[in-house]
Amino acid sequence: MQVLVTKDYAAMSRAAADIFKEHLKNHPQTVLGLATGSTPLGMYEWLIKYHQDGLDFSQVTTFNLDEYIGLAGDHPASYRYFMEEHLFGHVNVPKERIFIPNGMAEDPEAECRAYDELIRKLGGIDLQVLGIGVNGHIGFNEPGTPFEATTHVAELTASTREANARFFASIDEVPTHAISMGIKSIMHARRIVLLANGEHKAEAVAAAVKGPVTPDLPASVLQLHPDVTFVVDEAAGRLL
Ligand code: GLP
């Protein structure tokens, strides 16, 4: 595992975007794993700038980590909407190669199985970006999720619903469940870049990097992955 501590959020975002840019230049036909949340926003802004300067996404396939159950893609708090607004609306990934779990699927379990199958069929994820929850979750793999879990229906913890309530009118509107790529699905990615910024992530980051590898802190599983880079700002790296 490599750990890169940057001065601040802006530097974290730039460093992460540069990893993606280099990867894309060398592998234009790549499969990217993408994340939502506030953390990768700065990185997406850089990728949009790089695209305006010529970085090409026309042969890229993307899989997002997760989606809320019960929110349609046109709901402003859905992750599909988020991705459209913050990345896909501004770069040239072909629409038919953008994959995000369908939170409105009639049979969510079947949707989960189909999602993993599709990732496999399209060659697996080459480069995956992750954020981290204050409780150490990745995607919506909350503490206690078995490392063997593939894409599944996840029940959100109270702390995660509270943390994400800022994207909704009130906490009551935050969905209770989501479809999330599982830890096993994430660990299949060939390369993983985890981003974290801010004081409130410091404990989760330290536990993920140097704590015991345990389902109680889902991100700690990354210690077992052969090619992981943590890019964190000084505040999030404070306890390293
Ligand atoms: C959500 C997402 C995660 C994300 C985490 C942290 O729960 N499902 O993928 O990493 O929140 O979010 P933020 O980056 O806003 O702190």
Coordinates of N, CA and C and ligand atoms in Angstrom, one line a residue:
M1 N 0.8 -1.2 0.0 CA 0.0 0.0 0.0 C 0.9 1.2 0.0
Q2 N 0.5 2.2 -0.9 CA 1.3 3.4 -0.9 C 0.4 4.5 -0.2
V3 N 1.0 5.4 0.5 CA 0.2 6.5 1.1 C 0.8 7.8 0.7
L4 N 0.0 8.7 0.1 CA 0.5 10.0 -0.3 C -0.3 11.0 0.5
V5 N 0.5 11.8 1.3 CA -0.2 12.8 2.1 C 0.0 14.2 1.4
T6 N -1.0 14.8 1.0 CA -0.9 16.1 0.3 C -1.3 17.2 1.3
K7 N -0.9 18.4 0.9 CA -1.1 19.6 1.8 C -2.6 19.8 2.1
D8 N -3.4 19.8 1.1 CA -4.8 20.1 1.3 C -5.7 19.4 0.3
Y9 N -7.0 19.8 0.3 CA -8.0 19.1 -0.5 C -7.6 19.3 -2.0
A10 N -7.2 20.6 -2.3 CA -6.9 20.9 -3.7 C -5.8 20.0 -4.2
A11 N -4.8 19.9 -3.4 CA -3.6 19.0 -3.8 C -4.0 17.6 -3.9
M12 N -4.8 17.1 -3.0 CA -5.3 15.7 -3.0 C -6.1 15.5 -4.4
S13 N -6.9 16.4 -4.7 CA -7.7 16.3 -5.9 C -6.9 16.2 -7.2
R14 N -5.9 17.1 -7.2 CA -5.0 17.2 -8.4 C -4.2 15.9 -8.5
A15 N -3.7 15.4 -7.4 CA -2.8 14.2 -7.4 C -3.7 13.0 -7.9
A16 N -4.9 12.9 -7.4 CA -5.8 11.8 -7.8 C -6.1 11.9 -9.3
A17 N -6.4 13.1 -9.7 CA -6.8 13.3 -11.1 C -5.6 12.9 -12.0
D18 N -4.4 13.3 -11.5 CA -3.2 13.0 -12.3 C -3.0 11.4 -12.5
I19 N -3.3 10.7 -11.4 CA -3.2 9.2 -11.5 C -4.2 8.8 -12.6
F20 N -5.4 9.3 -12.6 CA -6.4 8.9 -13.6 C -6.0 9.3 -15.0
K21 N -5.5 10.5 -15.1 CA -5.1 11.0 -16.4 C -4.0 10.2 -17.0
E22 N -2.9 9.9 -16.2 CA -1.8 9.0 -16.7 C -2.4 7.7 -17.1
H23 N -3.2 7.1 -16.3 CA -3.8 5.8 -16.6 C -4.6 5.8 -17.9
L24 N -5.4 6.9 -18.1 CA -6.2 7.0 -19.3 C -5.3 7.2 -20.6
K25 N -4.3 7.9 -20.4 CA -3.4 8.1 -21.6 C -2.7 6.8 -22.0
N26 N -2.4 6.0 -21.0 CA -1.7 4.7 -21.3 C -2.7 3.6 -21.7
H27 N -3.9 3.8 -21.2 CA -4.9 2.7 -21.4 C -6.3 3.3 -21.8
P28 N -6.4 3.8 -23.0 CA -7.6 4.6 -23.4 C -8.8 3.7 -23.4
Q29 N -8.7 2.4 -23.5 CA -9.9 1.5 -23.5 C -10.3 1.0 -22.1
T30 N -9.9 1.7 -21.1 CA -10.0 1.2 -19.7 C -11.4 1.1 -19.1
V31 N -11.5 0.3 -18.1 CA -12.8 0.2 -17.3 C -12.5 0.9 -15.9
L32 N -13.2 2.0 -15.7 CA -13.0 2.8 -14.4 C -14.1 2.5 -13.4
G33 N -13.7 2.4 -12.2 CA -14.7 2.3 -11.1 C -14.8 3.7 -10.4
L34 N -16.0 4.2 -10.3 CA -16.2 5.6 -9.8 C -17.0 5.7 -8.5
A35 N -16.8 6.7 -7.8 CA -17.4 6.9 -6.5 C -18.1 8.3 -6.5
T36 N -19.1 8.4 -5.5 CA -19.7 9.6 -5.3 C -19.3 10.2 -4.0
G37 N -20.1 11.1 -3.4 CA -19.7 11.8 -2.2 C -18.9 13.1 -2.5
S38 N -18.7 13.8 -1.4 CA -18.0 15.1 -1.6 C -16.5 14.9 -2.0
T39 N -15.9 13.9 -1.5 CA -14.5 13.7 -1.6 C -14.0 13.8 -3.1
P40 N -14.6 13.0 -4.0 CA -14.0 13.0 -5.4 C -14.4 14.2 -6.2
L41 N -15.1 15.1 -5.7 CA -15.6 16.2 -6.5 C -14.5 17.0 -7.2
G42 N -13.4 17.3 -6.4 CA -12.3 18.1 -6.9 C -11.6 17.3 -8.0
M43 N -11.5 16.0 -7.8 CA -10.8 15.2 -8.8 C -11.6 15.2 -10.1
Y44 N -12.9 15.2 -10.0 CA -13.7 15.2 -11.2 C -13.6 16.5 -11.9
E45 N -13.5 17.6 -11.1 CA -13.3 18.9 -11.7 C -12.0 18.9 -12.6
W46 N -11.0 18.3 -12.0 CA -9.7 18.3 -12.8 C -9.8 17.4 -14.0
L47 N -10.6 16.3 -13.9 CA -10.7 15.5 -15.1 C -11.5 16.2 -16.2
I48 N -12.4 17.0 -15.8 CA -13.2 17.8 -16.8 C -12.2 18.8 -17.4
K49 N -11.4 19.4 -16.6 CA -10.4 20.4 -17.2 C -9.5 19.6 -18.2
Y50 N -9.0 18.4 -17.7 CA -8.1 17.7 -18.6 C -8.8 17.3 -19.9
H51 N -10.1 17.0 -19.8 CA -10.9 16.6 -21.0 C -10.9 17.8 -21.9
Q52 N -11.2 19.0 -21.4 CA -11.2 20.2 -22.2 C -9.9 20.4 -22.9
D53 N -8.8 19.9 -22.2 CA -7.5 20.1 -22.9 C -7.2 18.9 -23.7
G54 N -8.1 18.0 -23.9 CA -7.9 16.9 -24.9 C -7.9 15.5 -24.3
L55 N -8.0 15.3 -23.0 CA -8.1 13.9 -22.5 C -9.4 13.2 -23.0
D56 N -9.2 12.1 -23.6 CA -10.3 11.4 -24.3 C -10.9 10.3 -23.4
F57 N -12.2 10.3 -23.3 CA -12.9 9.3 -22.6 C -13.8 8.4 -23.5
S58 N -13.5 8.6 -24.8 CA -14.5 8.0 -25.8 C -14.5 6.4 -25.8
Q59 N -13.4 5.8 -25.2 CA -13.4 4.4 -25.2 C -13.4 3.8 -23.7
V60 N -13.8 4.7 -22.8 CA -13.9 4.3 -21.4 C -15.2 3.7 -21.1
T61 N -15.2 2.7 -20.2 CA -16.4 2.2 -19.6 C -16.3 2.5 -18.1
T62 N -17.5 2.8 -17.5 CA -17.4 3.1 -16.1 C -18.5 2.3 -15.3
F63 N -18.1 2.0 -14.1 CA -19.0 1.3 -13.1 C -19.0 2.2 -11.8
N64 N -20.2 2.6 -11.4 CA -20.2 3.3 -10.1 C -20.4 2.3 -9.0
L65 N -19.9 2.7 -7.8 CA -19.9 1.8 -6.7 C -21.3 1.5 -6.1
D66 N -22.2 2.5 -6.2 CA -23.4 2.3 -5.4 C -24.5 3.2 -5.9
E67 N -25.7 2.9 -5.4 CA -26.9 3.8 -5.7 C -28.0 3.5 -4.6
Y68 N -28.7 4.6 -4.2 CA -29.7 4.4 -3.3 C -30.9 3.6 -3.8
I69 N -31.5 2.8 -3.0 CA -32.7 2.1 -3.4 C -33.9 3.0 -3.3
G70 N -34.7 3.1 -4.3 CA -35.9 4.0 -4.2 C -35.7 5.3 -4.9
L71 N -34.5 5.7 -5.3 CA -34.3 6.9 -6.0 C -34.1 6.7 -7.5
A72 N -35.0 7.3 -8.3 CA -34.8 7.3 -9.8 C -33.6 8.2 -10.2
G73 N -33.1 7.9 -11.3 CA -31.9 8.6 -11.8 C -32.1 10.1 -11.9
D74 N -33.4 10.6 -12.0 CA -33.6 12.0 -12.1 C -33.8 12.7 -10.8
H75 N -33.7 11.9 -9.7 CA -33.8 12.5 -8.3 C -32.5 13.2 -8.1
P76 N -32.5 14.4 -7.6 CA -31.3 15.2 -7.5 C -30.3 14.6 -6.4
A77 N -30.8 13.7 -5.5 CA -29.9 13.1 -4.6 C -29.4 11.7 -5.0
S78 N -29.9 11.3 -6.2 CA -29.5 9.9 -6.7 C -28.0 10.1 -7.1
Y79 N -27.3 8.9 -7.1 CA -25.9 9.0 -7.5 C -25.8 9.1 -9.0
R80 N -26.8 8.6 -9.7 CA -26.8 8.8 -11.2 C -26.8 10.3 -11.6
Y81 N -27.7 11.0 -10.9 CA -27.8 12.4 -11.1 C -26.5 13.1 -10.8
F82 N -26.0 12.8 -9.6 CA -24.7 13.3 -9.1 C -23.6 13.1 -10.2
M83 N -23.5 11.9 -10.7 CA -22.4 11.7 -11.7 C -22.6 12.4 -13.0
E84 N -23.9 12.6 -13.4 CA -24.2 13.3 -14.6 C -23.8 14.8 -14.4
E85 N -24.1 15.3 -13.2 CA -23.9 16.7 -13.0 C -22.4 17.0 -12.8
H86 N -21.7 16.1 -12.1 CA -20.3 16.4 -11.8 C -19.2 15.8 -12.7
L87 N -19.6 14.9 -13.6 CA -18.6 14.3 -14.5 C -19.2 14.0 -15.9
F88 N -20.2 13.1 -15.9 CA -20.6 12.6 -17.2 C -21.1 13.7 -18.2
G89 N -21.8 14.7 -17.6 CA -22.3 15.7 -18.4 C -21.2 16.6 -19.1
H90 N -20.0 16.4 -18.7 CA -18.9 17.3 -19.1 C -17.7 16.5 -19.8
V91 N -17.8 15.2 -19.9 CA -16.7 14.5 -20.6 C -17.4 13.5 -21.6
N92 N -16.6 12.9 -22.4 CA -17.2 12.1 -23.5 C -17.2 10.6 -23.3
V93 N -17.6 10.2 -22.1 CA -17.8 8.7 -21.9 C -19.1 8.4 -22.6
P94 N -19.1 7.4 -23.5 CA -20.4 7.1 -24.2 C -21.4 6.7 -23.2
K95 N -22.7 7.2 -23.4 CA -23.7 6.9 -22.5 C -24.0 5.4 -22.3
E96 N -23.8 4.7 -23.3 CA -24.1 3.2 -23.2 C -23.0 2.5 -22.5
R97 N -21.9 3.2 -22.2 CA -20.9 2.5 -21.4 C -20.8 3.0 -20.0
I98 N -21.8 3.7 -19.5 CA -21.9 4.2 -18.1 C -22.8 3.3 -17.3
F99 N -22.3 2.7 -16.3 CA -23.1 1.8 -15.5 C -23.2 2.2 -14.1
I100 N -24.4 2.3 -13.6 CA -24.6 2.6 -12.2 C -25.8 1.7 -11.7
P101 N -25.7 1.1 -10.5 CA -26.8 0.2 -10.2 C -28.1 0.9 -10.3
N102 N -29.2 0.2 -10.7 CA -30.5 0.8 -10.8 C -31.2 0.7 -9.5
G103 N -31.4 1.8 -8.8 CA -32.0 1.9 -7.5 C -33.5 1.6 -7.6
M104 N -34.1 1.6 -8.8 CA -35.5 1.4 -9.0 C -35.8 0.0 -9.5
A105 N -34.8 -0.9 -9.5 CA -35.0 -2.2 -10.1 C -36.1 -2.9 -9.3
E106 N -36.9 -3.6 -10.1 CA -38.0 -4.3 -9.4 C -37.5 -5.5 -8.5
D107 N -36.4 -6.1 -9.0 CA -35.8 -7.1 -8.2 C -34.4 -6.7 -7.9
P108 N -34.1 -6.1 -6.8 CA -32.8 -5.5 -6.5 C -31.7 -6.7 -6.4
E109 N -32.1 -7.8 -5.9 CA -31.2 -8.9 -5.8 C -30.7 -9.3 -7.2
A110 N -31.6 -9.4 -8.1 CA -31.2 -9.8 -9.5 C -30.4 -8.7 -10.1
E111 N -30.7 -7.4 -9.8 CA -29.9 -6.3 -10.3 C -28.5 -6.4 -9.8
C112 N -28.3 -6.8 -8.5 CA -26.9 -7.0 -7.9 C -26.2 -8.1 -8.7
R113 N -26.8 -9.2 -8.9 CA -26.1 -10.3 -9.6 C -25.7 -9.9 -11.0
A114 N -26.7 -9.2 -11.7 CA -26.4 -8.8 -13.1 C -25.3 -7.8 -13.1
Y115 N -25.2 -6.9 -12.1 CA -24.1 -5.9 -12.1 C -22.7 -6.5 -12.0
D116 N -22.6 -7.5 -11.1 CA -21.3 -8.2 -10.9 C -20.9 -8.9 -12.2
E117 N -22.0 -9.5 -12.8 CA -21.8 -10.3 -14.0 C -21.3 -9.4 -15.2
L118 N -21.9 -8.2 -15.2 CA -21.5 -7.3 -16.3 C -20.1 -6.8 -16.1
I119 N -19.7 -6.5 -14.9 CA -18.3 -6.1 -14.6 C -17.4 -7.1 -15.1
R120 N -17.7 -8.4 -14.8 CA -16.9 -9.5 -15.2 C -16.8 -9.6 -16.7
K121 N -18.0 -9.5 -17.3 CA -18.1 -9.7 -18.8 C -17.3 -8.6 -19.5
L122 N -17.2 -7.4 -18.9 CA -16.5 -6.3 -19.6 C -15.1 -6.2 -19.2
G123 N -14.6 -7.3 -18.5 CA -13.2 -7.4 -18.3 C -12.7 -7.0 -16.9
G124 N -13.6 -6.6 -16.0 CA -13.2 -6.2 -14.7 C -12.7 -4.7 -14.6
I125 N -12.7 -4.2 -13.4 CA -12.3 -2.8 -13.3 C -10.8 -2.6 -13.2
D126 N -10.3 -1.7 -14.0 CA -8.9 -1.5 -14.1 C -8.4 -0.5 -13.0
L127 N -9.2 0.5 -12.8 CA -8.8 1.5 -11.8 C -10.0 2.0 -11.1
Q128 N -10.0 1.8 -9.8 CA -11.2 2.1 -8.9 C -10.9 3.3 -8.0
V129 N -11.7 4.3 -8.0 CA -11.5 5.4 -6.9 C -12.5 5.1 -5.8
L130 N -12.1 5.3 -4.6 CA -12.9 5.1 -3.4 C -12.8 6.4 -2.5
G131 N -13.9 6.7 -1.9 CA -13.9 7.5 -0.7 C -13.9 6.6 0.5
I132 N -14.1 7.2 1.7 CA -14.2 6.4 2.9 C -15.2 7.1 3.8
G133 N -16.1 6.3 4.4 CA -17.0 6.9 5.4 C -16.3 7.1 6.7
V134 N -16.9 7.9 7.6 CA -16.3 8.2 8.9 C -16.2 6.9 9.7
N135 N -17.1 5.9 9.4 CA -17.0 4.6 10.1 C -16.1 3.6 9.3
G136 N -15.4 4.1 8.3 CA -14.5 3.2 7.6 C -15.2 2.5 6.4
H137 N -16.5 2.8 6.1 CA -17.1 2.1 5.0 C -16.6 2.5 3.7
I138 N -16.6 1.6 2.8 CA -16.3 1.9 1.4 C -17.5 1.4 0.5
G139 N -17.8 2.3 -0.5 CA -19.1 2.1 -1.2 C -20.1 2.2 -0.1
F140 N -21.0 1.3 0.0 CA -21.9 1.3 1.2 C -21.7 0.0 1.9
N141 N -20.5 -0.5 1.9 CA -20.2 -1.7 2.7 C -19.9 -1.2 4.2
E142 N -20.9 -1.3 5.0 CA -20.9 -0.8 6.3 C -20.1 -1.8 7.2
P143 N -19.7 -1.3 8.4 CA -19.0 -2.2 9.3 C -19.7 -3.5 9.5
G144 N -19.0 -4.6 9.5 CA -19.6 -5.9 9.7 C -19.9 -6.6 8.4
T145 N -19.9 -5.9 7.3 CA -20.1 -6.6 6.0 C -19.0 -7.6 5.7
P146 N -19.3 -8.8 5.4 CA -18.3 -9.8 5.2 C -17.4 -9.4 4.0
F147 N -16.1 -9.7 4.0 CA -15.2 -9.4 3.0 C -15.6 -10.2 1.7
E148 N -16.3 -11.3 1.8 CA -16.7 -12.1 0.6 C -17.9 -11.5 -0.1
A149 N -18.5 -10.4 0.5 CA -19.7 -9.9 -0.2 C -19.5 -9.4 -1.6
T150 N -20.3 -9.8 -2.5 CA -20.3 -9.3 -3.8 C -21.4 -8.1 -3.8
T151 N -21.7 -7.7 -5.0 CA -22.7 -6.6 -5.0 C -24.0 -7.0 -4.3
H152 N -24.5 -6.2 -3.5 CA -25.6 -6.6 -2.6 C -26.5 -5.4 -2.2
V153 N -27.6 -5.7 -1.6 CA -28.5 -4.7 -1.0 C -28.0 -4.4 0.4
A154 N -27.6 -3.2 0.7 CA -27.0 -2.8 2.0 C -28.0 -2.0 2.8
E155 N -28.1 -2.3 4.0 CA -28.8 -1.4 4.9 C -27.9 -0.3 5.5
L156 N -28.3 0.9 5.3 CA -27.4 2.0 5.8 C -27.4 2.2 7.3
T157 N -26.3 2.5 7.9 CA -26.3 2.7 9.3 C -26.8 4.1 9.6
A158 N -27.2 4.3 10.9 CA -27.7 5.6 11.2 C -26.7 6.7 11.0
S159 N -25.4 6.4 11.2 CA -24.3 7.4 11.1 C -24.2 7.8 9.6
T160 N -24.3 6.8 8.7 CA -24.1 7.1 7.3 C -25.3 7.9 6.8
R161 N -26.5 7.6 7.3 CA -27.7 8.3 6.9 C -27.6 9.8 7.3
E162 N -27.1 9.9 8.6 CA -26.9 11.3 9.1 C -25.8 12.1 8.2
A163 N -24.7 11.4 7.9 CA -23.6 12.0 7.2 C -24.1 12.4 5.8
N164 N -25.0 11.6 5.2 CA -25.5 11.9 3.8 C -26.8 12.8 3.8
A165 N -27.3 13.1 5.0 CA -28.6 13.9 5.0 C -28.4 15.2 4.4
R166 N -27.2 15.7 4.3 CA -27.0 17.1 3.7 C -27.4 17.1 2.3
F167 N -27.5 16.0 1.6 CA -27.9 16.0 0.2 C -29.4 15.9 0.1
F168 N -30.1 15.8 1.2 CA -31.6 15.7 1.2 C -32.2 16.8 2.0
A169 N -33.6 17.0 1.8 CA -34.3 18.0 2.5 C -34.3 17.7 4.0
S170 N -34.4 16.5 4.3 CA -34.4 16.1 5.8 C -33.9 14.7 5.9
I171 N -33.5 14.3 7.1 CA -33.0 12.9 7.3 C -34.0 11.9 6.9
D172 N -35.3 12.2 7.1 CA -36.3 11.2 6.8 C -36.4 10.8 5.4
E173 N -35.8 11.7 4.5 CA -35.8 11.4 3.1 C -34.6 10.6 2.7
V174 N -33.7 10.4 3.5 CA -32.5 9.6 3.2 C -32.9 8.1 3.1
P175 N -32.7 7.5 1.9 CA -33.1 6.1 1.8 C -32.4 5.2 2.9
T176 N -33.1 4.1 3.3 CA -32.6 3.2 4.3 C -31.7 2.2 3.7
H177 N -31.8 2.0 2.4 CA -31.0 0.9 1.7 C -30.4 1.4 0.4
A178 N -29.4 0.7 0.0 CA -28.7 1.0 -1.2 C -28.2 -0.3 -1.9
I179 N -28.0 -0.2 -3.2 CA -27.2 -1.3 -3.8 C -25.8 -0.9 -3.8
S180 N -24.9 -1.8 -3.3 CA -23.5 -1.4 -3.3 C -22.7 -2.5 -3.9
M181 N -21.7 -2.2 -4.6 CA -20.7 -3.1 -5.0 C -20.1 -3.7 -3.7
G182 N -19.9 -5.0 -3.7 CA -19.4 -5.6 -2.4 C -17.9 -5.4 -2.3
I183 N -17.4 -5.8 -1.1 CA -16.0 -5.7 -0.9 C -15.2 -6.6 -1.8
K184 N -15.7 -7.8 -2.1 CA -15.1 -8.7 -3.0 C -15.0 -8.1 -4.4
S185 N -16.1 -7.5 -4.8 CA -16.2 -6.9 -6.1 C -15.1 -5.7 -6.2
I186 N -15.0 -5.0 -5.1 CA -14.1 -3.8 -5.1 C -12.6 -4.4 -5.1
M187 N -12.4 -5.4 -4.4 CA -11.0 -6.0 -4.3 C -10.6 -6.6 -5.6
H188 N -11.5 -6.9 -6.5 CA -11.1 -7.4 -7.8 C -10.6 -6.4 -8.7
A189 N -10.8 -5.1 -8.4 CA -10.2 -4.0 -9.2 C -8.7 -4.2 -9.2
R190 N -8.1 -3.9 -10.4 CA -6.6 -4.1 -10.5 C -5.8 -3.1 -9.7
R191 N -6.4 -1.9 -9.7 CA -5.7 -0.8 -9.0 C -6.8 0.0 -8.2
I192 N -6.4 0.4 -7.0 CA -7.4 1.2 -6.2 C -6.8 2.4 -5.7
V193 N -7.5 3.5 -5.8 CA -7.0 4.8 -5.2 C -8.1 5.3 -4.2
L194 N -7.7 5.4 -3.0 CA -8.7 5.8 -2.0 C -8.4 7.3 -1.6
L195 N -9.4 8.1 -1.6 CA -9.2 9.5 -1.3 C -9.9 9.9 0.0
A196 N -9.2 10.7 0.8 CA -9.9 11.2 2.0 C -9.3 12.6 2.4
N197 N -10.2 13.4 2.9 CA -9.8 14.7 3.3 C -10.5 15.1 4.6
G198 N -9.9 15.9 5.4 CA -10.6 16.5 6.5 C -10.3 15.7 7.8
E199 N -10.3 16.4 8.9 CA -10.1 15.9 10.2 C -11.0 14.7 10.6
H200 N -12.3 14.9 10.1 CA -13.3 13.9 10.5 C -13.0 12.5 9.9
K201 N -12.1 12.4 8.9 CA -11.8 11.1 8.3 C -10.5 10.5 8.9
A202 N -9.8 11.3 9.8 CA -8.5 10.9 10.3 C -8.5 9.5 10.9
E203 N -9.4 9.3 11.8 CA -9.5 8.0 12.5 C -9.7 6.8 11.6
A204 N -10.7 7.0 10.7 CA -11.0 5.9 9.7 C -9.7 5.6 8.8
V205 N -9.1 6.7 8.4 CA -7.9 6.5 7.6 C -6.8 5.8 8.3
A206 N -6.5 6.2 9.5 CA -5.4 5.5 10.3 C -5.8 4.1 10.5
A207 N -7.0 3.8 10.9 CA -7.5 2.4 11.1 C -7.3 1.6 9.8
A208 N -7.7 2.2 8.7 CA -7.6 1.5 7.4 C -6.2 1.2 7.0
V209 N -5.3 2.1 7.3 CA -3.9 1.9 6.9 C -3.1 1.0 7.8
K210 N -3.3 1.2 9.2 CA -2.4 0.5 10.1 C -3.1 -0.3 11.2
G211 N -4.5 -0.3 11.1 CA -5.2 -1.1 12.1 C -5.3 -2.5 11.7
P212 N -6.0 -3.3 12.6 CA -6.2 -4.7 12.2 C -7.1 -4.8 11.0
V213 N -6.9 -5.8 10.2 CA -7.7 -6.1 9.0 C -9.0 -6.8 9.5
T214 N -10.1 -6.0 9.5 CA -11.3 -6.6 10.1 C -12.5 -6.0 9.4
P215 N -13.6 -6.8 9.3 CA -14.8 -6.3 8.7 C -15.4 -5.2 9.5
D216 N -15.0 -5.0 10.8 CA -15.5 -3.9 11.6 C -15.0 -2.6 11.0
L217 N -14.0 -2.6 10.2 CA -13.5 -1.3 9.6 C -13.3 -1.7 8.1
P218 N -14.3 -1.7 7.3 CA -14.3 -2.3 6.0 C -13.1 -1.9 5.1
A219 N -12.6 -0.6 5.2 CA -11.5 -0.1 4.4 C -10.2 -0.8 4.8
S220 N -10.1 -1.4 5.9 CA -8.9 -2.1 6.3 C -8.6 -3.3 5.4
V221 N -9.6 -3.8 4.7 CA -9.4 -4.9 3.8 C -8.4 -4.5 2.7
L222 N -8.3 -3.2 2.4 CA -7.4 -2.7 1.3 C -5.9 -3.1 1.6
Q223 N -5.6 -3.3 2.9 CA -4.2 -3.7 3.2 C -3.9 -5.1 2.5
L224 N -4.9 -5.8 2.1 CA -4.7 -7.1 1.5 C -4.6 -7.0 -0.1
H225 N -4.8 -5.8 -0.6 CA -4.8 -5.6 -2.0 C -3.4 -5.3 -2.5
P226 N -3.0 -5.8 -3.7 CA -1.6 -5.6 -4.1 C -1.3 -4.2 -4.7
D227 N -2.3 -3.4 -5.0 CA -2.0 -2.2 -5.7 C -3.0 -1.1 -5.2
V228 N -2.7 -0.6 -4.0 CA -3.6 0.5 -3.5 C -2.8 1.7 -3.2
T229 N -3.4 2.9 -3.5 CA -2.7 4.1 -3.1 C -3.8 4.9 -2.3
F230 N -3.4 5.3 -1.1 CA -4.2 6.3 -0.4 C -3.7 7.7 -0.7
V231 N -4.6 8.5 -1.1 CA -4.2 9.9 -1.3 C -5.0 10.8 -0.3
V232 N -4.4 11.3 0.7 CA -5.1 12.0 1.8 C -4.5 13.3 2.1
D233 N -5.3 14.3 2.5 CA -4.8 15.6 2.8 C -4.2 15.5 4.3
E234 N -3.5 16.5 4.7 CA -2.8 16.5 6.0 C -3.8 16.2 7.1
A235 N -5.0 16.8 7.0 CA -5.9 16.7 8.1 C -6.4 15.2 8.2
A236 N -6.7 14.6 7.1 CA -7.1 13.2 7.2 C -5.9 12.2 7.5
G237 N -4.7 12.7 7.2 CA -3.5 11.9 7.4 C -2.9 12.1 8.8
R238 N -3.5 13.0 9.6 CA -3.0 13.4 10.9 C -2.5 12.3 11.8
L239 N -3.2 11.2 11.8 CA -2.9 10.1 12.7 C -2.0 9.0 12.1
L240 N -1.5 9.2 11.0 CA -0.7 8.2 10.3 C 0.7 8.3 10.9
Ligands
GLP1 C1 -21.2 7.7 1.0 C2 -20.8 6.9 -0.3 C3 -19.3 6.5 -0.2 C4 -18.5 7.6 0.1 C5 -18.8 8.1 1.5 C6 -18.0 9.3 2.0 O1 -21.8 6.9 2.0 N1 -21.6 5.7 -0.5 O2 -19.0 5.9 -1.5 O3 -17.1 7.3 0.1 O4 -20.2 8.4 1.6 O5 -18.6 10.5 1.5 P1 -17.9 11.9 1.4 O6 -16.9 11.8 0.4 O7 -19.0 12.8 1.1 O8 -17.3 12.1 2.8

